[in-house]
PDB file of C-alpha atoms and ligand atoms in Angstrom:
ATOM      1  CA  MET A   1      -0.121  -0.308  -0.124  1.00  0.00           C
ATOM      2  CA  LYS A   2       1.365   3.404  -1.096  1.00  0.00           C
ATOM      3  CA  ASN A   3       0.972   6.217   1.528  1.00  0.00           C
ATOM      4  CA  ILE A   4       0.664   9.424  -0.189  1.00  0.00           C
ATOM      5  CA  VAL A   5       0.548  12.494   1.648  1.00  0.00           C
ATOM      6  CA  ILE A   6      -1.209  15.818  -0.226  1.00  0.00           C
ATOM      7  CA  PHE A   7       0.462  18.958   1.518  1.00  0.00           C
ATOM      8  CA  GLY A   8      -0.053  22.403   1.125  1.00  0.00           C
ATOM      9  CA  ALA A   9      -1.864  25.738   2.466  1.00  0.00           C
ATOM     10  CA  PRO A  10      -5.545  26.554   3.298  1.00  0.00           C
ATOM     11  CA  GLY A  11      -6.518  26.787  -0.301  1.00  0.00           C
ATOM     12  CA  SER A  12      -3.960  25.015  -1.949  1.00  0.00           C
ATOM     13  CA  GLY A  13      -6.297  22.746  -3.312  1.00  0.00           C
ATOM     14  CA  LYS A  14      -5.484  19.783  -1.095  1.00  0.00           C
ATOM     15  CA  GLY A  15      -9.228  18.515  -1.596  1.00  0.00           C
ATOM     16  CA  THR A  16      -9.689  19.021  -4.857  1.00  0.00           C
ATOM     17  CA  TYR A  17      -6.469  17.388  -6.198  1.00  0.00           C
ATOM     18  CA  SER A  18      -7.156  14.567  -3.562  1.00  0.00           C
ATOM     19  CA  ALA A  19     -10.560  13.715  -5.212  1.00  0.00           C
ATOM     20  CA  LYS A  20      -8.741  13.538  -8.708  1.00  0.00           C
ATOM     21  CA  LEU A  21      -5.573  11.226  -7.418  1.00  0.00           C
ATOM     22  CA  VAL A  22      -8.349   8.846  -5.994  1.00  0.00           C
ATOM     23  CA  GLU A  23     -10.524   8.480  -9.327  1.00  0.00           C
ATOM     24  CA  ARG A  24      -7.814   8.265 -11.292  1.00  0.00           C
ATOM     25  CA  TYR A  25      -5.539   5.439  -9.308  1.00  0.00           C
ATOM     26  CA  GLY A  26      -8.176   4.200  -7.374  1.00  0.00           C
ATOM     27  CA  LEU A  27      -6.954   5.016  -3.973  1.00  0.00           C
ATOM     28  CA  GLY A  28      -8.683   5.393  -0.362  1.00  0.00           C
ATOM     29  CA  HIS A  29      -8.483   8.939   1.184  1.00  0.00           C
ATOM     30  CA  ILE A  30      -8.661  10.375   4.561  1.00  0.00           C
ATOM     31  CA  SER A  31      -9.393  14.369   5.140  1.00  0.00           C
ATOM     32  CA  THR A  32      -8.671  14.847   8.824  1.00  0.00           C
ATOM     33  CA  GLY A  33     -10.505  18.203   7.981  1.00  0.00           C
ATOM     34  CA  ASP A  34     -13.749  16.447   6.868  1.00  0.00           C
ATOM     35  CA  VAL A  35     -13.272  14.030   9.731  1.00  0.00           C
ATOM     36  CA  LEU A  36     -13.510  16.733  12.107  1.00  0.00           C
ATOM     37  CA  ARG A  37     -16.059  18.491  10.194  1.00  0.00           C
ATOM     38  CA  GLY A  38     -18.255  15.433  10.576  1.00  0.00           C
ATOM     39  CA  GLU A  39     -17.948  15.058  14.349  1.00  0.00           C
ATOM     40  CA  ILE A  40     -18.856  18.615  14.737  1.00  0.00           C
ATOM     41  CA  LYS A  41     -21.953  18.106  12.495  1.00  0.00           C
ATOM     42  CA  ASN A  42     -22.805  14.837  14.772  1.00  0.00           C
ATOM     43  CA  GLY A  43     -22.413  16.900  18.015  1.00  0.00           C
ATOM     44  CA  THR A  44     -19.806  14.550  19.200  1.00  0.00           C
ATOM     45  CA  GLU A  45     -17.559  15.531  22.287  1.00  0.00           C
ATOM     46  CA  LEU A  46     -14.713  15.427  20.062  1.00  0.00           C
ATOM     47  CA  GLY A  47     -16.312  17.767  17.701  1.00  0.00           C
ATOM     48  CA  LYS A  48     -17.429  20.166  20.523  1.00  0.00           C
ATOM     49  CA  THR A  49     -13.271  20.428  21.347  1.00  0.00           C
ATOM     50  CA  ALA A  50     -12.674  20.466  17.580  1.00  0.00           C
ATOM     51  CA  LYS A  51     -14.902  23.063  16.874  1.00  0.00           C
ATOM     52  CA  ALA A  52     -13.194  25.779  19.856  1.00  0.00           C
ATOM     53  CA  TYR A  53      -9.798  25.350  17.663  1.00  0.00           C
ATOM     54  CA  ILE A  54     -11.264  25.611  14.140  1.00  0.00           C
ATOM     55  CA  ASP A  55     -13.300  28.590  14.566  1.00  0.00           C
ATOM     56  CA  GLU A  56     -10.357  30.231  15.779  1.00  0.00           C
ATOM     57  CA  GLY A  57      -8.163  29.184  12.696  1.00  0.00           C
ATOM     58  CA  LYS A  58      -6.168  27.153  14.844  1.00  0.00           C
ATOM     59  CA  LEU A  59      -4.496  23.501  14.562  1.00  0.00           C
ATOM     60  CA  ILE A  60      -6.445  20.399  16.982  1.00  0.00           C
ATOM     61  CA  PRO A  61      -3.965  19.373  19.309  1.00  0.00           C
ATOM     62  CA  ASP A  62      -1.172  16.925  17.990  1.00  0.00           C
ATOM     63  CA  SER A  63      -2.461  14.125  20.741  1.00  0.00           C
ATOM     64  CA  LEU A  64      -5.953  13.951  19.581  1.00  0.00           C
ATOM     65  CA  MET A  65      -5.246  13.863  15.579  1.00  0.00           C
ATOM     66  CA  ILE A  66      -2.801  11.233  16.469  1.00  0.00           C
ATOM     67  CA  ASP A  67      -5.218   9.255  17.902  1.00  0.00           C
ATOM     68  CA  ILE A  68      -7.690  10.023  15.099  1.00  0.00           C
ATOM     69  CA  LEU A  69      -5.589   8.726  12.530  1.00  0.00           C
ATOM     70  CA  ALA A  70      -4.376   5.825  14.327  1.00  0.00           C
ATOM     71  CA  SER A  71      -7.893   4.556  14.615  1.00  0.00           C
ATOM     72  CA  LYS A  72      -8.412   5.252  10.773  1.00  0.00           C
ATOM     73  CA  LEU A  73      -5.337   3.848   9.297  1.00  0.00           C
ATOM     74  CA  ASP A  74      -6.170  -0.042   9.873  1.00  0.00           C
ATOM     75  CA  SER A  75      -9.059   0.379   7.796  1.00  0.00           C
ATOM     76  CA  PHE A  76      -7.557   0.944   4.915  1.00  0.00           C
ATOM     77  CA  ALA A  77      -5.836  -2.823   4.833  1.00  0.00           C
ATOM     78  CA  GLY A  78      -6.123  -3.933   1.201  1.00  0.00           C
ATOM     79  CA  GLU A  79      -6.078  -0.622  -0.430  1.00  0.00           C
ATOM     80  CA  LYS A  80      -3.073  -0.126  -3.167  1.00  0.00           C
ATOM     81  CA  GLY A  81      -2.811   3.348  -1.792  1.00  0.00           C
ATOM     82  CA  VAL A  82      -3.908   5.991   0.470  1.00  0.00           C
ATOM     83  CA  ILE A  83      -4.007   9.474   0.401  1.00  0.00           C
ATOM     84  CA  TYR A  84      -3.915  11.815   3.355  1.00  0.00           C
ATOM     85  CA  ASP A  85      -5.261  15.197   3.159  1.00  0.00           C
ATOM     86  CA  GLY A  86      -4.432  17.482   6.001  1.00  0.00           C
ATOM     87  CA  PHE A  87      -2.207  15.147   7.671  1.00  0.00           C
ATOM     88  CA  PRO A  88       0.343  15.327   8.981  1.00  0.00           C
ATOM     89  CA  ARG A  89       0.379  19.135  10.120  1.00  0.00           C
ATOM     90  CA  THR A  90       2.919  19.501  12.246  1.00  0.00           C
ATOM     91  CA  ILE A  91       6.319  17.744  13.004  1.00  0.00           C
ATOM     92  CA  ALA A  92       5.140  15.877  15.785  1.00  0.00           C
ATOM     93  CA  GLN A  93       2.266  14.549  13.770  1.00  0.00           C
ATOM     94  CA  ALA A  94       4.812  13.584  11.219  1.00  0.00           C
ATOM     95  CA  ASP A  95       7.101  11.561  13.626  1.00  0.00           C
ATOM     96  CA  ALA A  96       4.080   9.464  15.167  1.00  0.00           C
ATOM     97  CA  PHE A  97       2.350   8.967  11.579  1.00  0.00           C
ATOM     98  CA  LYS A  98       5.921   7.993  10.516  1.00  0.00           C
ATOM     99  CA  GLU A  99       6.092   5.512  13.636  1.00  0.00           C
ATOM    100  CA  MET A 100       2.521   3.987  13.085  1.00  0.00           C
ATOM    101  CA  LEU A 101       3.222   3.218   9.511  1.00  0.00           C
ATOM    102  CA  ALA A 102       6.609   1.329  10.274  1.00  0.00           C
ATOM    103  CA  GLN A 103       4.709  -0.725  12.693  1.00  0.00           C
ATOM    104  CA  ARG A 104       2.848  -1.683   9.894  1.00  0.00           C
ATOM    105  CA  GLY A 105       5.858  -2.583   7.793  1.00  0.00           C
ATOM    106  CA  MET A 106       5.053   0.349   5.664  1.00  0.00           C
ATOM    107  CA  LYS A 107       6.291   4.097   5.219  1.00  0.00           C
ATOM    108  CA  ILE A 108       5.476   7.571   3.608  1.00  0.00           C
ATOM    109  CA  ASP A 109       6.012   6.661  -0.011  1.00  0.00           C
ATOM    110  CA  ALA A 110       5.662  10.351  -1.423  1.00  0.00           C
ATOM    111  CA  MET A 111       4.432  13.684  -0.411  1.00  0.00           C
ATOM    112  CA  VAL A 112       2.814  16.103  -3.038  1.00  0.00           C
ATOM    113  CA  GLU A 113       3.274  19.681  -2.112  1.00  0.00           C
ATOM    114  CA  LEU A 114       1.094  22.312  -3.626  1.00  0.00           C
ATOM    115  CA  VAL A 115       2.760  25.489  -3.433  1.00  0.00           C
ATOM    116  CA  VAL A 116       0.235  28.598  -4.400  1.00  0.00           C
ATOM    117  CA  GLY A 117       0.827  32.275  -3.911  1.00  0.00           C
ATOM    118  CA  GLU A 118      -0.733  33.504  -0.722  1.00  0.00           C
ATOM    119  CA  ASP A 119      -2.739  36.398  -2.891  1.00  0.00           C
ATOM    120  CA  VAL A 120      -4.787  33.453  -4.820  1.00  0.00           C
ATOM    121  CA  LEU A 121      -5.013  31.267  -1.674  1.00  0.00           C
ATOM    122  CA  MET A 122      -7.040  34.403  -0.103  1.00  0.00           C
ATOM    123  CA  GLU A 123      -8.948  34.549  -3.152  1.00  0.00           C
ATOM    124  CA  ARG A 124     -10.082  31.079  -3.364  1.00  0.00           C
ATOM    125  CA  LEU A 125     -10.774  30.989   0.466  1.00  0.00           C
ATOM    126  CA  LEU A 126     -12.939  33.528  -0.013  1.00  0.00           C
ATOM    127  CA  ARG A 127     -14.811  32.600  -2.911  1.00  0.00           C
ATOM    128  CA  ARG A 128     -15.284  29.137  -1.683  1.00  0.00           C
ATOM    129  CA  ALA A 129     -16.530  30.949   1.532  1.00  0.00           C
ATOM    130  CA  GLU A 130     -19.560  31.912  -1.005  1.00  0.00           C
ATOM    131  CA  ILE A 131     -20.151  28.433  -2.527  1.00  0.00           C
ATOM    132  CA  GLU A 132     -19.681  25.822   0.656  1.00  0.00           C
ATOM    133  CA  GLY A 133     -20.364  28.237   3.497  1.00  0.00           C
ATOM    134  CA  ARG A 134     -17.208  26.657   5.785  1.00  0.00           C
ATOM    135  CA  ALA A 135     -17.270  28.502   9.229  1.00  0.00           C
ATOM    136  CA  ASP A 136     -13.532  29.221   9.118  1.00  0.00           C
ATOM    137  CA  ASP A 137     -13.421  30.796   5.434  1.00  0.00           C
ATOM    138  CA  ASN A 138     -13.690  34.591   6.357  1.00  0.00           C
ATOM    139  CA  GLU A 139     -11.111  36.765   6.128  1.00  0.00           C
ATOM    140  CA  GLU A 140     -10.250  37.427   9.573  1.00  0.00           C
ATOM    141  CA  THR A 141     -10.079  33.165  10.290  1.00  0.00           C
ATOM    142  CA  ILE A 142      -8.246  32.685   7.289  1.00  0.00           C
ATOM    143  CA  LYS A 143      -5.431  35.211   8.286  1.00  0.00           C
ATOM    144  CA  LYS A 144      -5.134  33.418  11.508  1.00  0.00           C
ATOM    145  CA  ARG A 145      -4.999  29.868   9.447  1.00  0.00           C
ATOM    146  CA  PHE A 146      -1.984  31.359   7.628  1.00  0.00           C
ATOM    147  CA  VAL A 147      -0.232  32.380  10.598  1.00  0.00           C
ATOM    148  CA  GLU A 148      -0.630  28.537  11.818  1.00  0.00           C
ATOM    149  CA  TYR A 149       0.094  27.355   8.947  1.00  0.00           C
ATOM    150  CA  HIS A 150       3.508  29.089   8.436  1.00  0.00           C
ATOM    151  CA  ALA A 151       4.844  28.599  11.992  1.00  0.00           C
ATOM    152  CA  LYS A 152       3.686  24.696  12.543  1.00  0.00           C
ATOM    153  CA  THR A 153       2.907  23.122   9.094  1.00  0.00           C
ATOM    154  CA  GLN A 154       5.272  24.805   6.466  1.00  0.00           C
ATOM    155  CA  PRO A 155       8.764  23.766   8.274  1.00  0.00           C
ATOM    156  CA  LEU A 156       7.252  19.991   7.897  1.00  0.00           C
ATOM    157  CA  SER A 157       8.134  20.678   4.386  1.00  0.00           C
ATOM    158  CA  GLU A 158      11.791  20.113   5.111  1.00  0.00           C
ATOM    159  CA  TRP A 159      11.016  16.973   7.298  1.00  0.00           C
ATOM    160  CA  PHE A 160       9.312  15.726   4.055  1.00  0.00           C
ATOM    161  CA  ALA A 161      12.509  16.510   1.949  1.00  0.00           C
ATOM    162  CA  ASN A 162      14.695  15.108   4.490  1.00  0.00           C
ATOM    163  CA  GLU A 163      12.680  12.050   4.244  1.00  0.00           C
ATOM    164  CA  GLY A 164      13.521  12.040   0.568  1.00  0.00           C
ATOM    165  CA  VAL A 165       9.792  11.849  -0.528  1.00  0.00           C
ATOM    166  CA  ARG A 166       8.750  15.766  -0.961  1.00  0.00           C
ATOM    167  CA  GLN A 167       7.588  16.378  -4.841  1.00  0.00           C
ATOM    168  CA  GLN A 168       6.651  20.155  -5.333  1.00  0.00           C
ATOM    169  CA  PHE A 169       4.177  21.736  -7.642  1.00  0.00           C
ATOM    170  CA  THR A 170       3.882  25.231  -8.170  1.00  0.00           C
ATOM    171  CA  TRP A 171       0.778  26.478  -9.180  1.00  0.00           C
ATOM    172  CA  PRO A 172       1.427  27.513 -12.732  1.00  0.00           C
ATOM    173  CA  GLY A 173      -2.326  29.612 -13.161  1.00  0.00           C
ATOM    174  CA  HIS A 174      -4.117  26.491 -15.209  1.00  0.00           C
ATOM    175  CA  MET A 175      -5.788  23.271 -13.148  1.00  0.00           C
ATOM    176  CA  ASP A 176      -4.882  21.214 -16.014  1.00  0.00           C
ATOM    177  CA  GLU A 177      -1.059  22.132 -16.232  1.00  0.00           C
ATOM    178  CA  MET A 178      -0.795  21.724 -12.691  1.00  0.00           C
ATOM    179  CA  LEU A 179      -2.770  18.179 -12.685  1.00  0.00           C
ATOM    180  CA  SER A 180      -0.620  17.162 -15.830  1.00  0.00           C
ATOM    181  CA  GLY A 181       2.573  17.470 -13.327  1.00  0.00           C
ATOM    182  CA  ILE A 182       1.407  15.706 -10.745  1.00  0.00           C
ATOM    183  CA  TYR A 183      -0.262  12.735 -12.806  1.00  0.00           C
ATOM    184  CA  ALA A 184       3.593  12.083 -14.436  1.00  0.00           C
ATOM    185  CA  ALA A 185       4.610  11.769 -10.613  1.00  0.00           C
ATOM    186  CA  MET A 186       2.003   9.499  -9.540  1.00  0.00           C
ATOM    187  CA  ASP A 187       1.933   7.568 -12.712  1.00  0.00           C
ATOM    188  CA  LYS A 188       5.626   6.871 -11.852  1.00  0.00           C
ATOM    189  CA  LEU A 189       5.071   5.674  -7.970  1.00  0.00           C
ATOM    190  CA  MET A 190       1.815   3.599  -8.924  1.00  0.00           C
ATOM    191  CA  ALA A 191       3.367   2.018 -11.573  1.00  0.00           C
TER     192      ALA A 191
HETATM  193  P1  AMP B 201      -8.844  21.383   6.649  1.00  0.00           P
HETATM  194  O1  AMP B 201     -10.306  20.971   6.003  1.00  0.00           O
HETATM  195  O2  AMP B 201      -7.858  20.487   6.055  1.00  0.00           O
HETATM  196  O3  AMP B 201      -8.439  22.881   5.824  1.00  0.00           O
HETATM  197  O4  AMP B 201      -8.814  21.460   8.136  1.00  0.00           O
HETATM  198  C1  AMP B 201      -9.742  22.588   8.753  1.00  0.00           C
HETATM  199  C2  AMP B 201      -9.388  22.861  10.340  1.00  0.00           C
HETATM  200  O5  AMP B 201      -9.112  21.385  10.879  1.00  0.00           O
HETATM  201  C3  AMP B 201      -7.847  22.972  10.449  1.00  0.00           C
HETATM  202  O6  AMP B 201      -7.611  24.696  10.245  1.00  0.00           O
HETATM  203  C4  AMP B 201      -7.666  22.788  11.920  1.00  0.00           C
HETATM  204  O7  AMP B 201      -8.148  23.557  12.782  1.00  0.00           O
HETATM  205  C5  AMP B 201      -8.165  21.331  11.583  1.00  0.00           C
HETATM  206  N1  AMP B 201      -7.173  20.307  11.277  1.00  0.00           N
HETATM  207  C6  AMP B 201      -7.683  19.526  10.440  1.00  0.00           C
HETATM  208  N2  AMP B 201      -6.650  18.569  10.237  1.00  0.00           N
HETATM  209  C7  AMP B 201      -5.887  18.461  11.345  1.00  0.00           C
HETATM  210  C8  AMP B 201      -4.482  18.410  11.703  1.00  0.00           C
HETATM  211  N3  AMP B 201      -3.798  17.409  10.883  1.00  0.00           N
HETATM  212  N4  AMP B 201      -3.750  18.696  12.643  1.00  0.00           N
HETATM  213  C9  AMP B 201      -4.871  19.804  13.365  1.00  0.00           C
HETATM  214  N5  AMP B 201      -5.489  20.255  13.127  1.00  0.00           N
HETATM  215  C10 AMP B 201      -6.160  19.757  11.804  1.00  0.00           C
END
């Protein structure tokens, strides 16, 4: 089973490209943001805790996120690959993830980083706010999410580079061009 992390700032397109990859290669998928929004919708204790952080544009504590991931990981057994969308987001999560995979005889096989300028990100997120109505897609919270991203998540890009799995794709201005670069890399990985 190939373990593929999709990485990037809020609004970089992690969800959009994940969906494309899931369809093209027949992969399993976990979006930790979607898991948390599901918990909030169902009014669970975890959802209540998560909401307080999400509404503030903050990351959920590592221990909680690591437990969530661990509880889902075994359900992917038998898939030829899985896309991790929005996880890991801190070095502590990445270290725990690497360990969790190692215990199962696996590793992180690829990290796909979506590199997009902040002006484009803000524009996309504000547009998404109008379409999807996500509570954390307002200008004030978006700015806090960017601060959190730069402080805690961006440094993780180097961590993946050190693991020898980082592949960066810079937004060329067109989705088709972005996709063809990602597909070329993924075709090799999944061959
Ligand atoms: P996303 O849908 O990936 O943009 O995630 C929405 C929000 O969920 C983030 O702003 C965080 O508050 C929270 N979240 C999702 N994944 C994680 C994670 N791996 N670690 C910490 N917080 C997360």
